[in-house]
Amino acid sequence: MRTSLHCTALAALALVGVAWLSSGAPAGSAGVDFTFREAPLNARGVMGMRDLLGKPIVIDFWGKN
Amino acid sequence: MPASVKLQELYGDDVQVIFIECQNTDKNTYEAFAWKMKWMGNNALWTNERVIPTVGDGLPEVAVIGVDGTVLLQGYPGDFGKKLEETVAAEVKKSKEAPEGTPASLKKAWTTFAKGDVSGALAEADKVGGDEGSAARAVFVRRVEARLARAKRMLEMGDVAEAEAAVAALQKSCKGAADLLAQVTELSTRIASPELAAERDAAKAWSSFSSKVAKEKPFDEGNVKKAQGIADKHKGTKNGARAARFVELSKINLNR
């Protein structure tokens, strides 16, 4: 029972880790990597951060409302 | 928001601005809103996928990712004052120099590469030789191949003029690098093929229209009629579909 709880906890931690990695990395960490699931508007061939390697990127989080 | 639009328009292709809508507004509505606010007509990307997580409790929030892929600053734009513009300017400068920590022997190879002379950069890396020279050569080749892959995707997306420009730049910079040049020439031949003639015409019409109306009143009746004309004339092309989409966006009630 205890082993099974440990396994569940480890699996949950792994899932959190995967979610964190797939959503990018926080400030201070090197090498933000991200692939868009759907091409952004005005993509002009950009499907992920690798396409922008060596170029400064400004991200503007906004809301229509 | 307008500050990021200005940054994109000021730096053109040297900087990539990515607008990320964070309030679950549907794509059509936020695109229509961006047109209405005259924020379109530049190189900025628009998405609702979070490239990095937000760090604050509210919007707006801004982040700068440096040339090495590191998040350099992130938070409420008002907290940064001039630091934001200064950070972007410093990174643009860096993007034209050798990366930090590059051995002195490879600096010339990197600055040559940054100037767009791929063949020259490869020759410089080969002159240095050894592991360092080979590693630099591999990076240059990877970056050119990434640019080629992007140009191919541009073509698939209907951005014919952009693909053409990217390939022309690569053709110039890869003269003398036979392997790379062969790949570039293959793509160049594809772009010039008669099968792409209709898409090329449509792209020209849409690009000319969209860049003109972006800073006017995009959804004015006259502009919507012109867009419909492009959609009708270039039916069956990706750019004709863009014009048709513009017409649909103009019908969205943004006051809901």
CSV table of N, CA and C in Angstrom, one decimal, chain B residues 107-221:
chain,number,residue,atom,x,y,z
B,107,LYS,N,36.1,34.3,-33.2
B,107,LYS,CA,35.3,35.5,-33.2
B,107,LYS,C,35.1,36.0,-34.6
B,108,LYS,N,36.1,35.9,-35.5
B,108,LYS,CA,35.9,36.3,-36.8
B,108,LYS,C,34.9,35.5,-37.6
B,109,ALA,N,34.9,34.2,-37.3
B,109,ALA,CA,34.0,33.3,-38.0
B,109,ALA,C,32.5,33.7,-37.6
B,110,TRP,N,32.3,34.0,-36.3
B,110,TRP,CA,31.0,34.4,-35.8
B,110,TRP,C,30.5,35.7,-36.4
B,111,THR,N,31.4,36.7,-36.4
B,111,THR,CA,31.0,38.0,-36.9
B,111,THR,C,30.7,37.9,-38.4
B,112,THR,N,31.5,37.1,-39.1
B,112,THR,CA,31.2,36.9,-40.5
B,112,THR,C,29.9,36.2,-40.7
B,113,PHE,N,29.6,35.2,-39.9
B,113,PHE,CA,28.3,34.6,-40.0
B,113,PHE,C,27.1,35.6,-39.7
B,114,ALA,N,27.3,36.4,-38.6
B,114,ALA,CA,26.3,37.4,-38.3
B,114,ALA,C,26.0,38.4,-39.4
B,115,LYS,N,27.0,38.6,-40.2
B,115,LYS,CA,26.9,39.6,-41.3
B,115,LYS,C,26.2,38.9,-42.5
B,116,GLY,N,25.9,37.6,-42.4
B,116,GLY,CA,25.2,36.9,-43.4
B,116,GLY,C,26.1,36.1,-44.4
B,117,ASP,N,27.4,36.1,-44.2
B,117,ASP,CA,28.3,35.5,-45.1
B,117,ASP,C,28.6,34.1,-44.5
B,118,VAL,N,27.7,33.1,-44.9
B,118,VAL,CA,27.8,31.7,-44.4
B,118,VAL,C,29.1,31.1,-44.9
B,119,SER,N,29.4,31.2,-46.2
B,119,SER,CA,30.5,30.6,-46.8
B,119,SER,C,31.8,31.1,-46.1
B,120,GLY,N,31.9,32.4,-45.9
B,120,GLY,CA,33.0,33.0,-45.2
B,120,GLY,C,33.2,32.5,-43.8
B,121,ALA,N,32.0,32.4,-43.1
B,121,ALA,CA,32.1,31.9,-41.7
B,121,ALA,C,32.6,30.4,-41.7
B,122,LEU,N,32.1,29.6,-42.6
B,122,LEU,CA,32.5,28.2,-42.6
B,122,LEU,C,34.0,28.1,-42.9
B,123,ALA,N,34.5,29.0,-43.8
B,123,ALA,CA,35.9,29.0,-44.2
B,123,ALA,C,36.8,29.4,-43.0
B,124,GLU,N,36.3,30.4,-42.2
B,124,GLU,CA,37.0,30.8,-41.0
B,124,GLU,C,37.0,29.7,-40.0
B,125,ALA,N,35.9,29.0,-39.8
B,125,ALA,CA,35.8,27.9,-38.8
B,125,ALA,C,36.8,26.8,-39.2
B,126,ASP,N,36.8,26.6,-40.5
B,126,ASP,CA,37.8,25.5,-41.0
B,126,ASP,C,39.2,25.9,-40.8
B,127,LYS,N,39.5,27.2,-40.9
B,127,LYS,CA,40.9,27.7,-40.7
B,127,LYS,C,41.3,27.4,-39.2
B,128,VAL,N,40.3,27.6,-38.3
B,128,VAL,CA,40.6,27.4,-36.9
B,128,VAL,C,40.8,25.9,-36.7
B,129,GLY,N,39.9,25.1,-37.3
B,129,GLY,CA,40.1,23.6,-37.2
B,129,GLY,C,39.9,23.1,-35.8
B,130,GLY,N,40.3,21.8,-35.6
B,130,GLY,CA,40.2,21.2,-34.3
B,130,GLY,C,38.7,21.0,-33.9
B,131,ASP,N,38.5,20.7,-32.6
B,131,ASP,CA,37.2,20.5,-32.1
B,131,ASP,C,36.4,21.8,-32.1
B,132,GLU,N,37.1,22.9,-31.8
B,132,GLU,CA,36.4,24.2,-31.7
B,132,GLU,C,35.9,24.7,-33.1
B,133,GLY,N,36.8,24.5,-34.1
B,133,GLY,CA,36.4,24.9,-35.4
B,133,GLY,C,35.2,24.0,-35.9
B,134,SER,N,35.3,22.7,-35.7
B,134,SER,CA,34.3,21.8,-36.1
B,134,SER,C,33.0,22.1,-35.4
B,135,ALA,N,33.0,22.4,-34.1
B,135,ALA,CA,31.8,22.7,-33.4
B,135,ALA,C,31.1,24.0,-34.0
B,136,ALA,N,31.9,25.0,-34.3
B,136,ALA,CA,31.4,26.2,-34.8
B,136,ALA,C,30.8,26.0,-36.2
B,137,ARG,N,31.5,25.2,-37.0
B,137,ARG,CA,31.0,24.8,-38.4
B,137,ARG,C,29.6,24.1,-38.2
B,138,ALA,N,29.5,23.2,-37.3
B,138,ALA,CA,28.3,22.5,-37.1
B,138,ALA,C,27.1,23.4,-36.7
B,139,VAL,N,27.4,24.4,-35.8
B,139,VAL,CA,26.4,25.4,-35.4
B,139,VAL,C,25.9,26.2,-36.6
B,140,PHE,N,26.9,26.6,-37.4
B,140,PHE,CA,26.5,27.5,-38.6
B,140,PHE,C,25.6,26.6,-39.6
B,141,VAL,N,26.0,25.4,-39.8
B,141,VAL,CA,25.2,24.6,-40.7
B,141,VAL,C,23.8,24.3,-40.2
B,142,ARG,N,23.8,24.0,-38.9
B,142,ARG,CA,22.4,23.8,-38.2
B,142,ARG,C,21.5,25.0,-38.4
B,143,ARG,N,22.1,26.2,-38.2
B,143,ARG,CA,21.3,27.4,-38.3
B,143,ARG,C,20.8,27.7,-39.7
B,144,VAL,N,21.7,27.4,-40.7
B,144,VAL,CA,21.3,27.6,-42.1
B,144,VAL,C,20.2,26.6,-42.4
B,145,GLU,N,20.3,25.4,-41.9
B,145,GLU,CA,19.3,24.3,-42.2
B,145,GLU,C,18.0,24.7,-41.6
B,146,ALA,N,18.1,25.3,-40.4
B,146,ALA,CA,16.9,25.8,-39.7
B,146,ALA,C,16.2,26.9,-40.5
B,147,ARG,N,17.0,27.8,-41.1
B,147,ARG,CA,16.4,28.9,-41.9
B,147,ARG,C,15.8,28.3,-43.2
B,148,LEU,N,16.4,27.3,-43.7
B,148,LEU,CA,15.9,26.6,-44.9
B,148,LEU,C,14.5,25.9,-44.6
B,149,ALA,N,14.5,25.2,-43.4
B,149,ALA,CA,13.3,24.6,-43.0
B,149,ALA,C,12.2,25.6,-42.8
B,150,ARG,N,12.5,26.7,-42.2
B,150,ARG,CA,11.5,27.8,-42.0
B,150,ARG,C,11.0,28.3,-43.4
B,151,ALA,N,11.9,28.5,-44.3
B,151,ALA,CA,11.5,29.0,-45.6
B,151,ALA,C,10.6,28.0,-46.3
B,152,LYS,N,10.8,26.7,-46.1
B,152,LYS,CA,9.9,25.7,-46.7
B,152,LYS,C,8.6,25.8,-46.1
B,153,ARG,N,8.5,26.0,-44.7
B,153,ARG,CA,7.2,26.1,-44.1
B,153,ARG,C,6.5,27.4,-44.5
B,154,MET,N,7.3,28.5,-44.8
B,154,MET,CA,6.7,29.7,-45.3
B,154,MET,C,5.9,29.4,-46.6
B,155,LEU,N,6.6,28.6,-47.4
B,155,LEU,CA,6.0,28.3,-48.7
B,155,LEU,C,4.7,27.5,-48.5
B,156,GLU,N,4.8,26.5,-47.6
B,156,GLU,CA,3.6,25.7,-47.3
B,156,GLU,C,2.4,26.5,-46.7
B,157,MET,N,2.8,27.6,-46.0
B,157,MET,CA,1.8,28.5,-45.4
B,157,MET,C,1.3,29.5,-46.4
B,158,GLY,N,1.9,29.6,-47.6
B,158,GLY,CA,1.4,30.6,-48.6
B,158,GLY,C,2.2,31.9,-48.5
B,159,ASP,N,3.2,32.0,-47.7
B,159,ASP,CA,4.0,33.2,-47.6
B,159,ASP,C,5.1,33.2,-48.7
B,160,VAL,N,4.7,33.3,-49.9
B,160,VAL,CA,5.6,33.1,-51.0
B,160,VAL,C,6.7,34.2,-51.1
B,161,ALA,N,6.2,35.4,-50.9
B,161,ALA,CA,7.2,36.5,-51.0
B,161,ALA,C,8.3,36.4,-49.9
B,162,GLU,N,7.8,36.0,-48.7
B,162,GLU,CA,8.8,35.9,-47.6
B,162,GLU,C,9.7,34.7,-47.8
B,163,ALA,N,9.2,33.6,-48.4
B,163,ALA,CA,10.0,32.5,-48.7
B,163,ALA,C,11.1,32.8,-49.8
B,164,GLU,N,10.6,33.6,-50.7
B,164,GLU,CA,11.5,34.0,-51.8
B,164,GLU,C,12.6,34.9,-51.3
B,165,ALA,N,12.2,35.8,-50.4
B,165,ALA,CA,13.3,36.7,-49.8
B,165,ALA,C,14.3,35.9,-49.0
B,166,ALA,N,13.7,35.0,-48.2
B,166,ALA,CA,14.6,34.2,-47.3
B,166,ALA,C,15.6,33.3,-48.2
B,167,VAL,N,15.0,32.7,-49.3
B,167,VAL,CA,15.9,31.9,-50.1
B,167,VAL,C,16.9,32.8,-50.9
B,168,ALA,N,16.5,33.9,-51.3
B,168,ALA,CA,17.4,34.8,-52.0
B,168,ALA,C,18.6,35.2,-51.1
B,169,ALA,N,18.3,35.5,-49.8
B,169,ALA,CA,19.3,35.8,-48.8
B,169,ALA,C,20.2,34.6,-48.6
B,170,LEU,N,19.7,33.4,-48.5
B,170,LEU,CA,20.5,32.2,-48.3
B,170,LEU,C,21.4,31.9,-49.5
B,171,GLN,N,20.8,32.2,-50.7
B,171,GLN,CA,21.6,31.9,-51.9
B,171,GLN,C,22.8,32.8,-52.0
B,172,LYS,N,22.6,34.0,-51.6
B,172,LYS,CA,23.7,35.0,-51.6
B,172,LYS,C,24.8,34.6,-50.5
B,173,SER,N,24.3,34.2,-49.3
B,173,SER,CA,25.2,33.9,-48.2
B,173,SER,C,25.9,32.6,-48.3
B,174,CYS,N,25.3,31.6,-49.1
B,174,CYS,CA,25.8,30.3,-49.1
B,174,CYS,C,26.7,30.0,-50.3
B,175,LYS,N,26.9,31.1,-51.2
B,175,LYS,CA,27.8,30.9,-52.4
B,175,LYS,C,29.1,30.3,-51.9
B,176,GLY,N,29.5,29.2,-52.5
B,176,GLY,CA,30.8,28.6,-52.1
B,176,GLY,C,30.6,27.5,-51.2
B,177,ALA,N,29.4,27.3,-50.5
B,177,ALA,CA,29.2,26.2,-49.6
B,177,ALA,C,28.3,25.2,-50.4
B,178,ALA,N,28.9,24.4,-51.2
B,178,ALA,CA,28.2,23.5,-52.2
B,178,ALA,C,27.0,22.8,-51.6
B,179,ASP,N,27.2,22.1,-50.5
B,179,ASP,CA,26.1,21.2,-49.9
B,179,ASP,C,24.9,22.1,-49.6
B,180,LEU,N,25.1,23.2,-48.9
B,180,LEU,CA,24.0,24.1,-48.5
B,180,LEU,C,23.4,24.7,-49.7
B,181,LEU,N,24.2,25.2,-50.6
B,181,LEU,CA,23.7,25.8,-51.8
B,181,LEU,C,22.8,24.9,-52.6
B,182,ALA,N,23.1,23.6,-52.7
B,182,ALA,CA,22.3,22.7,-53.4
B,182,ALA,C,20.9,22.6,-52.8
B,183,GLN,N,20.8,22.6,-51.5
B,183,GLN,CA,19.5,22.6,-50.8
B,183,GLN,C,18.7,23.9,-51.1
B,184,VAL,N,19.4,25.0,-51.1
B,184,VAL,CA,18.8,26.3,-51.3
B,184,VAL,C,18.3,26.4,-52.7
B,185,THR,N,19.1,26.0,-53.7
B,185,THR,CA,18.7,26.0,-55.1
B,185,THR,C,17.5,25.2,-55.3
B,186,GLU,N,17.4,24.0,-54.7
B,186,GLU,CA,16.3,23.1,-54.9
B,186,GLU,C,15.0,23.9,-54.4
B,187,LEU,N,15.1,24.6,-53.3
B,187,LEU,CA,13.9,25.3,-52.8
B,187,LEU,C,13.6,26.5,-53.8
B,188,SER,N,14.6,27.1,-54.2
B,188,SER,CA,14.4,28.3,-55.1
B,188,SER,C,13.7,27.8,-56.4
B,189,THR,N,14.1,26.6,-56.9
B,189,THR,CA,13.4,26.1,-58.1
B,189,THR,C,11.9,25.8,-57.8
B,190,ARG,N,11.7,25.3,-56.6
B,190,ARG,CA,10.3,25.0,-56.3
B,190,ARG,C,9.4,26.3,-56.2
B,191,ILE,N,10.1,27.4,-55.6
B,191,ILE,CA,9.3,28.6,-55.5
B,191,ILE,C,9.0,29.2,-56.9
B,192,ALA,N,10.0,29.0,-57.8
B,192,ALA,CA,9.8,29.6,-59.2
B,192,ALA,C,8.8,28.8,-60.1
B,193,SER,N,8.4,27.6,-59.6
B,193,SER,CA,7.6,26.7,-60.4
B,193,SER,C,6.3,27.3,-60.8
B,194,PRO,N,5.8,26.9,-62.0
B,194,PRO,CA,4.5,27.5,-62.5
B,194,PRO,C,3.3,27.1,-61.5
B,195,GLU,N,3.4,26.0,-60.8
B,195,GLU,CA,2.3,25.6,-59.9
B,195,GLU,C,2.1,26.6,-58.8
B,196,LEU,N,3.1,27.4,-58.5
B,196,LEU,CA,3.0,28.4,-57.4
B,196,LEU,C,2.6,29.8,-57.9
B,197,ALA,N,2.4,29.9,-59.3
B,197,ALA,CA,2.1,31.2,-59.9
B,197,ALA,C,0.8,31.8,-59.3
B,198,ALA,N,-0.2,31.0,-59.1
B,198,ALA,CA,-1.5,31.5,-58.6
B,198,ALA,C,-1.3,32.0,-57.1
B,199,GLU,N,-0.6,31.2,-56.3
B,199,GLU,CA,-0.4,31.6,-54.9
B,199,GLU,C,0.5,32.8,-54.9
B,200,ARG,N,1.4,32.9,-55.8
B,200,ARG,CA,2.3,34.1,-55.7
B,200,ARG,C,1.5,35.4,-56.0
B,201,ASP,N,0.6,35.3,-57.0
B,201,ASP,CA,-0.2,36.5,-57.3
B,201,ASP,C,-1.2,36.8,-56.2
B,202,ALA,N,-1.7,35.8,-55.6
B,202,ALA,CA,-2.6,36.0,-54.4
B,202,ALA,C,-1.9,36.6,-53.3
B,203,ALA,N,-0.6,36.1,-53.0
B,203,ALA,CA,0.2,36.6,-51.9
B,203,ALA,C,0.5,38.1,-52.1
B,204,LYS,N,0.8,38.5,-53.4
B,204,LYS,CA,1.1,39.8,-53.7
B,204,LYS,C,-0.1,40.7,-53.4
B,205,ALA,N,-1.3,40.3,-53.8
B,205,ALA,CA,-2.5,41.1,-53.6
B,205,ALA,C,-2.8,41.2,-52.1
B,206,TRP,N,-2.7,40.1,-51.4
B,206,TRP,CA,-3.1,40.1,-50.0
B,206,TRP,C,-2.1,41.0,-49.2
B,207,SER,N,-0.8,40.8,-49.5
B,207,SER,CA,0.3,41.5,-48.8
B,207,SER,C,0.1,43.0,-49.0
B,208,SER,N,-0.1,43.4,-50.2
B,208,SER,CA,-0.2,44.8,-50.5
B,208,SER,C,-1.5,45.4,-49.8
B,209,PHE,N,-2.6,44.6,-49.8
B,209,PHE,CA,-3.8,45.1,-49.2
B,209,PHE,C,-3.6,45.2,-47.7
B,210,SER,N,-3.1,44.1,-47.1
B,210,SER,CA,-3.1,44.0,-45.6
B,210,SER,C,-2.1,45.0,-45.0
B,211,SER,N,-1.0,45.2,-45.7
B,211,SER,CA,-0.1,46.2,-45.1
B,211,SER,C,-0.6,47.6,-45.2
B,212,LYS,N,-1.4,47.9,-46.3
B,212,LYS,CA,-2.0,49.2,-46.5
B,212,LYS,C,-3.1,49.5,-45.5
B,213,VAL,N,-4.0,48.5,-45.3
B,213,VAL,CA,-5.1,48.8,-44.4
B,213,VAL,C,-4.8,48.7,-42.9
B,214,ALA,N,-3.7,48.0,-42.6
B,214,ALA,CA,-3.4,47.8,-41.2
B,214,ALA,C,-3.4,49.0,-40.3
B,215,LYS,N,-2.9,50.1,-40.9
B,215,LYS,CA,-2.8,51.3,-40.1
B,215,LYS,C,-3.9,52.3,-40.4
B,216,GLU,N,-4.8,51.9,-41.3
B,216,GLU,CA,-5.9,52.8,-41.5
B,216,GLU,C,-7.1,52.3,-40.7
B,217,LYS,N,-8.3,52.3,-41.2
B,217,LYS,CA,-9.4,51.7,-40.5
B,217,LYS,C,-9.7,50.4,-41.2
B,218,PRO,N,-9.0,49.3,-40.7
B,218,PRO,CA,-9.0,48.1,-41.5
B,218,PRO,C,-10.4,47.6,-41.9
B,219,PHE,N,-11.4,47.7,-41.0
B,219,PHE,CA,-12.7,47.1,-41.3
B,219,PHE,C,-13.7,48.1,-41.9
B,220,ASP,N,-13.2,49.2,-42.4
B,220,ASP,CA,-14.1,50.1,-43.2
B,220,ASP,C,-14.8,49.4,-44.3
B,221,GLU,N,-16.0,49.8,-44.6
B,221,GLU,CA,-16.8,49.1,-45.7
B,221,GLU,C,-16.0,48.9,-47.0
